CSV table of C-alpha atoms and ligand atoms in Angstrom, one decimal:
chain,number,residue,atom,x,y,z
U,1,MET,CA,43.5,24.3,74.1
U,2,SER,CA,45.2,24.9,77.4
U,3,LYS,CA,44.9,23.2,80.7
U,4,GLU,CA,43.7,25.9,83.1
U,5,LEU,CA,45.7,26.0,86.4
U,6,SER,CA,44.9,27.2,89.9
U,7,LEU,CA,47.4,29.6,91.5
U,8,GLN,CA,48.8,26.7,93.6
U,9,GLU,CA,49.3,24.6,90.4
U,10,THR,CA,50.9,27.6,88.7
U,11,GLY,CA,53.3,28.0,91.6
U,12,SER,CA,54.1,24.3,91.7
U,13,LEU,CA,54.9,24.2,88.0
U,14,LEU,CA,57.3,27.2,88.4
U,15,MET,CA,59.0,25.5,91.4
U,16,ALA,CA,59.3,22.2,89.6
U,17,ALA,CA,61.3,23.7,86.7
U,18,GLN,CA,65.0,24.5,86.9
U,19,LYS,CA,65.7,26.3,83.5
U,20,ILE,CA,63.1,28.9,83.1
U,21,VAL,CA,62.6,31.5,80.3
U,22,LEU,CA,60.2,34.3,81.1
U,23,CYS,CA,59.1,36.3,78.2
U,24,THR,CA,57.2,39.6,77.7
U,25,HIS,CA,55.1,40.6,74.8
U,26,VAL,CA,56.3,42.8,72.0
U,27,SER,CA,55.6,46.5,72.3
U,28,PRO,CA,56.4,45.9,76.0
U,29,ASP,CA,54.6,47.9,78.7
U,30,GLY,CA,55.0,48.3,82.4
U,31,ASP,CA,52.8,45.3,83.1
U,32,THR,CA,54.6,42.7,81.0
U,33,LEU,CA,58.0,44.0,82.1
U,34,GLY,CA,57.2,44.5,85.8
U,35,SER,CA,55.5,41.2,86.2
U,36,SER,CA,58.3,39.3,84.4
U,37,LEU,CA,61.1,41.0,86.3
U,38,GLY,CA,59.5,40.7,89.7
U,39,LEU,CA,59.0,37.0,89.1
U,40,ALA,CA,62.5,36.6,87.6
U,41,LYS,CA,64.1,38.1,90.7
U,42,PHE,CA,62.2,35.7,92.9
U,43,LEU,CA,63.1,32.6,90.8
U,44,LEU,CA,66.7,33.7,90.7
U,45,GLN,CA,66.8,33.9,94.5
U,46,ARG,CA,65.4,30.3,94.5
U,47,GLY,CA,68.5,29.2,92.6
U,48,LYS,CA,66.8,28.7,89.2
U,49,GLU,CA,68.4,29.5,85.9
U,50,VAL,CA,66.3,32.3,84.5
U,51,ILE,CA,66.4,34.2,81.2
U,52,VAL,CA,64.1,37.1,80.5
U,53,PHE,CA,63.4,37.6,76.8
U,54,CYS,CA,61.7,40.5,75.0
U,55,ASP,CA,61.8,40.5,71.3
U,56,ASP,CA,61.6,44.2,71.0
U,57,LEU,CA,63.5,47.4,71.7
U,58,LEU,CA,63.1,48.7,75.3
U,59,ASN,CA,62.2,52.3,75.5
U,60,LYS,CA,64.5,54.4,77.8
U,61,SER,CA,61.5,55.4,79.8
U,62,PHE,CA,61.5,51.9,81.3
U,63,SER,CA,65.1,52.0,82.6
U,64,PHE,CA,63.9,52.7,86.1
U,65,ILE,CA,62.2,49.3,86.5
U,66,PRO,CA,64.3,47.2,88.9
U,67,GLY,CA,66.1,44.4,87.1
U,68,LEU,CA,65.6,45.8,83.6
U,69,GLU,CA,69.2,44.8,82.8
U,70,LEU,CA,68.1,41.2,83.0
U,71,VAL,CA,66.1,41.6,79.8
U,72,GLN,CA,67.7,40.1,76.7
U,73,ARG,CA,66.6,40.3,73.1
U,74,PRO,CA,66.6,36.8,71.5
U,75,GLU,CA,68.7,36.3,68.4
U,76,ALA,CA,67.3,34.7,65.3
U,77,GLY,CA,68.9,31.4,64.6
U,78,THR,CA,70.0,30.7,68.1
U,79,VAL,CA,68.6,28.0,70.4
U,80,VAL,CA,67.9,28.2,74.1
U,81,GLU,CA,66.7,25.1,75.9
U,82,ALA,CA,64.4,25.4,78.8
U,83,ASP,CA,62.2,23.3,81.1
U,84,LEU,CA,59.6,25.9,81.1
U,85,LEU,CA,58.8,28.9,78.9
U,86,VAL,CA,56.5,31.3,80.7
U,87,VAL,CA,54.6,33.9,78.5
U,88,MET,CA,53.7,36.8,80.7
U,89,ASP,CA,50.8,39.2,79.9
U,90,ALA,CA,50.3,38.1,76.3
U,91,SER,CA,47.1,36.7,75.0
U,92,SER,CA,48.4,35.0,71.8
U,93,PHE,CA,51.6,33.3,70.8
U,94,ASP,CA,52.4,35.7,68.0
U,95,ARG,CA,52.8,38.5,70.6
U,96,ILE,CA,56.1,37.1,71.7
U,97,GLY,CA,57.9,37.5,68.4
U,98,ILE,CA,60.7,35.1,67.7
U,99,VAL,CA,60.9,33.9,71.3
U,100,GLY,CA,58.6,31.0,70.3
U,101,GLU,CA,61.2,29.9,67.7
U,102,VAL,CA,64.4,30.4,69.7
U,103,VAL,CA,63.3,28.7,72.9
U,104,LYS,CA,63.1,24.9,72.8
U,105,TYR,CA,60.9,24.2,75.8
U,106,GLN,CA,59.5,21.2,77.5
U,107,GLN,CA,56.4,23.0,78.8
U,108,LEU,CA,54.7,26.2,77.9
U,109,LEU,CA,52.9,28.3,80.6
U,110,ASN,CA,50.9,31.5,80.0
U,111,ILE,CA,50.0,33.8,82.8
U,112,ASP,CA,47.6,36.5,81.6
U,113,HIS,CA,44.6,38.7,82.2
U,114,HIS,CA,43.3,39.4,78.7
U,115,ILE,CA,39.7,38.5,77.9
U,116,SER,CA,40.9,37.8,74.3
U,117,ASN,CA,43.3,35.0,75.4
U,118,THR,CA,43.6,32.4,72.7
U,119,ARG,CA,44.6,29.5,75.0
U,120,PHE,CA,47.7,28.7,73.0
U,121,ALA,CA,49.9,27.4,75.9
U,122,ASP,CA,50.0,23.9,77.5
U,123,TYR,CA,49.1,25.5,80.8
U,124,LEU,CA,47.2,28.7,81.4
U,125,TYR,CA,46.6,30.8,84.5
U,126,LEU,CA,44.0,33.3,83.2
U,127,ASN,CA,42.2,35.9,85.3
U,128,ALA,CA,40.4,38.3,83.1
U,129,LYS,CA,39.1,40.2,86.1
U,130,ALA,CA,42.6,41.0,87.3
U,131,ALA,CA,43.5,44.6,86.3
U,132,ALA,CA,47.0,43.5,85.5
U,133,THR,CA,49.3,40.5,85.3
U,134,GLY,CA,51.0,42.2,88.2
U,135,GLU,CA,47.9,41.7,90.3
U,136,ILE,CA,48.0,38.0,89.5
U,137,MET,CA,51.6,38.0,90.6
U,138,CYS,CA,50.6,39.4,94.0
U,139,GLU,CA,47.9,36.7,94.4
U,140,LEU,CA,50.4,34.1,93.4
U,141,PHE,CA,53.1,35.2,95.9
U,142,GLN,CA,50.4,35.4,98.6
U,143,ALA,CA,48.9,32.0,97.8
U,144,MET,CA,52.4,30.4,97.7
U,145,GLU,CA,53.6,32.4,100.7
U,146,TRP,CA,56.6,33.3,98.7
U,147,PRO,CA,58.7,36.0,100.4
U,148,ILE,CA,58.8,39.3,98.5
U,149,THR,CA,61.5,41.9,98.5
U,150,LYS,CA,61.0,45.7,98.0
U,151,GLU,CA,62.4,45.5,94.5
U,152,MET,CA,60.0,42.7,93.5
U,153,ALA,CA,57.1,44.7,95.1
U,154,GLU,CA,58.2,47.8,93.0
U,155,CYS,CA,58.1,45.7,89.8
U,156,PHE,CA,54.6,44.5,90.6
U,157,TYR,CA,53.4,48.0,91.6
U,158,ILE,CA,54.7,49.4,88.3
U,159,ALA,CA,52.9,46.5,86.5
U,160,ILE,CA,49.6,47.2,88.2
U,161,SER,CA,49.7,51.0,88.0
U,162,THR,CA,50.5,50.9,84.3
U,163,ASP,CA,47.4,48.8,83.5
U,164,CYS,CA,44.8,50.4,85.7
U,165,GLY,CA,45.9,54.0,85.1
U,166,SER,CA,47.3,54.3,88.7
U,167,PHE,CA,44.1,52.7,90.2
U,168,ARG,CA,41.7,55.0,88.2
U,169,TYR,CA,40.3,52.8,85.4
U,170,GLY,CA,37.2,50.7,85.5
U,171,ASN,CA,39.3,47.5,85.8
U,172,THR,CA,40.4,48.6,89.3
U,173,THR,CA,38.7,46.4,91.8
U,174,PRO,CA,38.9,46.0,95.6
U,175,LYS,CA,41.5,43.2,94.9
U,176,THR,CA,43.6,45.6,92.8
U,177,MET,CA,43.6,48.1,95.7
U,178,ARG,CA,44.4,45.3,98.2
U,179,ALA,CA,47.3,44.2,96.0
U,180,GLY,CA,48.5,47.9,95.9
U,181,ALA,CA,48.2,48.2,99.7
U,182,TRP,CA,50.1,45.0,100.2
U,183,LEU,CA,52.9,46.3,97.9
U,184,LEU,CA,53.1,49.5,99.9
U,185,GLU,CA,53.5,47.4,103.0
U,186,GLN,CA,56.6,46.0,101.4
U,187,GLY,CA,58.1,49.4,101.2
U,188,VAL,CA,57.0,50.7,97.8
U,189,GLN,CA,56.8,54.6,97.6
U,190,PRO,CA,53.9,55.3,95.4
U,191,ASN,CA,55.0,58.9,94.5
U,192,GLU,CA,58.4,57.6,93.4
U,193,ILE,CA,56.9,55.1,91.0
U,194,SER,CA,54.2,57.5,89.7
U,195,ASP,CA,56.8,60.3,89.1
U,196,LYS,CA,58.9,57.8,87.1
U,197,LEU,CA,55.9,56.5,85.1
U,198,GLU,CA,54.8,60.1,84.3
U,199,MET,CA,58.3,61.3,83.3
U,200,LYS,CA,58.6,62.0,79.6
U,201,SER,CA,61.7,62.6,77.5
U,202,ARG,CA,61.9,65.9,75.6
U,203,LEU,CA,61.9,63.9,72.4
U,204,THR,CA,58.5,62.3,73.4
U,205,MET,CA,57.0,65.8,74.2
U,206,GLU,CA,58.3,67.2,70.9
U,207,MET,CA,56.7,64.3,69.1
U,208,LEU,CA,53.4,64.8,70.9
U,209,ALA,CA,53.4,68.5,69.8
U,210,LYS,CA,53.7,67.2,66.2
U,211,VAL,CA,51.1,64.6,66.6
U,212,LEU,CA,48.3,66.6,68.3
U,213,PRO,CA,47.5,68.6,65.2
U,214,SER,CA,46.4,65.3,63.5
U,215,LEU,CA,43.4,65.1,65.9
U,216,THR,CA,40.4,64.2,63.9
U,217,PHE,CA,36.8,63.5,64.8
U,218,GLU,CA,34.3,61.1,63.1
U,219,ALA,CA,30.8,59.9,63.7
U,220,GLU,CA,29.5,63.2,65.2
U,221,GLY,CA,32.5,63.4,67.6
U,222,LYS,CA,32.0,59.9,69.0
U,223,ILE,CA,35.3,58.7,67.5
U,224,ALA,CA,38.5,60.7,67.8
U,225,TYR,CA,41.9,59.7,66.6
U,226,LEU,CA,45.6,60.7,66.3
U,227,THR,CA,47.9,59.6,63.5
U,228,ILE,CA,51.6,59.3,63.7
U,229,THR,CA,52.8,59.3,60.1
U,230,ASN,CA,56.1,57.7,58.9
U,231,ASP,CA,57.9,61.1,58.8
U,232,ILE,CA,57.0,61.9,62.4
U,233,TYR,CA,57.5,58.4,63.9
U,234,ASN,CA,60.7,57.9,66.0
U,235,LYS,CA,61.0,54.7,67.8
U,236,GLU,CA,63.0,56.4,70.6
U,237,ALA,CA,59.9,58.2,71.8
U,238,ASN,CA,57.4,56.6,74.1
U,239,THR,CA,54.0,57.1,72.6
U,240,ASP,CA,52.0,54.9,75.0
U,241,SER,CA,50.2,57.7,76.7
U,242,PHE,CA,49.3,59.6,73.5
U,243,VAL,CA,45.9,57.8,73.0
U,244,ASN,CA,44.8,59.4,76.3
U,245,TYR,CA,44.5,62.8,74.5
U,246,PRO,CA,41.6,61.9,72.2
U,247,ARG,CA,40.2,59.7,74.9
U,248,TYR,CA,39.3,62.4,77.4
U,249,ILE,CA,37.3,64.7,75.1
U,250,GLU,CA,33.6,65.3,75.7
U,251,GLY,CA,31.4,63.1,73.6
U,252,VAL,CA,34.2,60.8,72.5
U,253,GLU,CA,33.3,57.1,72.9
U,254,ILE,CA,36.2,55.6,71.0
U,255,ALA,CA,39.8,57.0,70.9
U,256,ILE,CA,42.4,55.6,68.5
U,257,MET,CA,46.0,56.2,67.8
U,258,PHE,CA,47.4,55.0,64.5
U,259,LYS,CA,51.2,54.7,64.3
U,260,ALA,CA,53.0,54.1,61.1
U,261,VAL,CA,55.9,52.1,62.4
U,262,GLU,CA,56.9,51.1,58.8
U,263,LYS,CA,55.6,52.1,55.4
U,264,LYS,CA,53.2,49.2,55.4
U,265,VAL,CA,52.9,48.4,59.0
U,266,THR,CA,50.5,50.3,61.3
U,267,ARG,CA,50.2,49.9,65.0
U,268,VAL,CA,46.8,50.6,66.4
U,269,SER,CA,45.8,51.5,70.0
U,270,MET,CA,42.2,51.8,70.9
U,271,ARG,CA,40.5,53.0,74.1
U,272,SER,CA,36.7,53.1,74.7
U,273,SER,CA,34.3,54.3,77.3
U,274,ASN,CA,31.9,51.4,76.6
U,275,VAL,CA,32.2,49.8,73.2
U,276,ASP,CA,34.0,46.4,73.1
U,277,VAL,CA,37.2,47.3,71.3
U,278,ALA,CA,38.8,44.0,72.1
U,279,GLN,CA,36.4,42.3,69.6
U,280,VAL,CA,37.4,44.8,66.9
U,281,ALA,CA,41.1,44.3,67.7
U,282,LEU,CA,40.6,40.5,67.5
U,283,SER,CA,39.0,40.8,64.1
U,284,PHE,CA,42.2,42.5,62.9
U,285,GLY,CA,44.4,39.8,64.5
U,286,GLY,CA,45.1,41.7,67.7
U,287,GLY,CA,43.5,41.6,71.1
U,288,GLY,CA,43.2,43.2,74.5
U,289,HIS,CA,40.5,44.3,76.9
U,290,ILE,CA,37.0,45.6,76.4
U,291,ARG,CA,38.1,49.2,76.9
U,292,ALA,CA,41.7,49.0,75.8
U,293,ALA,CA,42.9,47.0,72.9
U,294,GLY,CA,45.3,47.0,70.0
U,295,CYS,CA,46.4,45.4,66.8
U,296,THR,CA,48.8,45.6,63.9
U,297,ILE,CA,47.5,46.3,60.5
U,298,TYR,CA,49.8,45.4,57.6
U,299,ALA,CA,48.9,48.4,55.4
U,300,PRO,CA,50.0,52.0,55.0
U,301,VAL,CA,48.6,54.2,57.7
U,302,GLU,CA,45.9,55.9,55.6
U,303,GLU,CA,44.6,52.5,54.4
U,304,ALA,CA,44.8,50.9,57.9
U,305,ARG,CA,42.8,53.9,59.2
U,306,GLU,CA,40.0,53.5,56.7
U,307,GLN,CA,39.8,49.7,57.3
U,308,LEU,CA,39.5,50.2,61.1
U,309,LEU,CA,37.2,53.2,61.0
U,310,ALA,CA,34.8,51.3,58.7
U,311,GLU,CA,34.4,48.7,61.5
U,312,LEU,CA,34.2,51.2,64.3
U,313,ARG,CA,31.6,53.4,62.7
U,314,LYS,CA,29.2,50.4,62.8
U,315,LEU,CA,29.6,50.4,66.6
U,316,VAL,CA,28.8,53.9,67.7
A,1,5GP,P1,48.0,49.3,73.9
A,1,5GP,O1,47.1,50.1,73.1
A,1,5GP,O2,48.4,50.0,75.2
A,1,5GP,O3,49.2,48.9,73.1
A,1,5GP,O4,47.3,48.0,74.2
A,1,5GP,C1,46.1,47.9,74.9
A,1,5GP,C2,45.9,46.5,75.3
A,1,5GP,O5,45.7,45.7,74.1
A,1,5GP,C3,47.0,45.8,76.1
A,1,5GP,O6,46.5,45.0,77.0
A,1,5GP,C4,47.8,45.0,75.0
A,1,5GP,O7,48.4,43.9,75.6
A,1,5GP,C5,46.6,44.6,74.1
A,1,5GP,N1,47.2,44.6,72.7
A,1,5GP,C6,47.7,45.7,72.0
A,1,5GP,N2,48.1,45.3,70.8
A,1,5GP,C7,47.8,44.0,70.7
A,1,5GP,C8,48.1,43.0,69.6
A,1,5GP,O8,48.6,43.3,68.5
A,1,5GP,N3,47.7,41.8,69.9
A,1,5GP,C9,47.1,41.4,71.1
A,1,5GP,N4,46.8,40.1,71.3
A,1,5GP,N5,46.9,42.3,72.1
A,1,5GP,C10,47.2,43.5,71.9
A,2,MN,MN1,48.6,43.7,81.1
């Protein structure tokens, strides 16, 4: 069980540490990367020793995030000592891959906004009402009166935009908008960020063209899903947005994307208009938010699909 911290206590814990490792979750997205890099830039300015770890490949589509060159992949068998390990935007310890083994830390802090948070860290700052961990970063900087640069602001704007669909999803609150406004006041150009977030490689578009024919409906059209089979899967493509295609179809309540990342490993992304998909993801060892959640099922894609659909059919 974690000790829950206030923003002030979270800021003080960060300031008290000298050697800090920040880490993202695996399958990194704009929120975990932007939040970690914006905070890393600030801590570096404060003279801290900072490492940013991500135990996964970084898709080329993220190369525009300021400071991305700071991100390192931890090597199995190595040891990194730290006063503080900060897990950003991850709701469970398994979401950080081998970082938990490589880093020998004195204290573990988790900053997160997932309702499915498992309270694994010594210290936790959790705000499940925040649209993104990037929104929490804005509140932290404001509460601590930490100076913010344009680059840090860009990182947090990328983080927030990613998780609230550029301020369109149901998790967008007045606070989310105020955080966005504050970041614009620091010089962020929203069109520049949104152009870069929307940009897709040709490879990604070609993969989408191969994946769309797999669109399948279930439960009288209340469930729709796409499947990326082993032969189509290419880790260089960024498939994060693909689940939006089944999502915005009339009558669809739950949209799913199944991705065969290995012969017996299937990544699942779920989106819903109302049904609590975080609960379903949790029951498969994953997590997320009520309307956006995911999990990894250790089975071939057809089998994983049957297992998950059996649960989802009960809900619609
Ligand atoms: P996505 O479908 O975009 O990968 O993820 C949707 C949401 O669910 C994100 O907030 C993400 O962090 C969370 N999520 C996705 N997969 C997993 C998982 O395997 N475990 C946990 N704990 N959360 C996940
Ligand atoms: Mn997030």
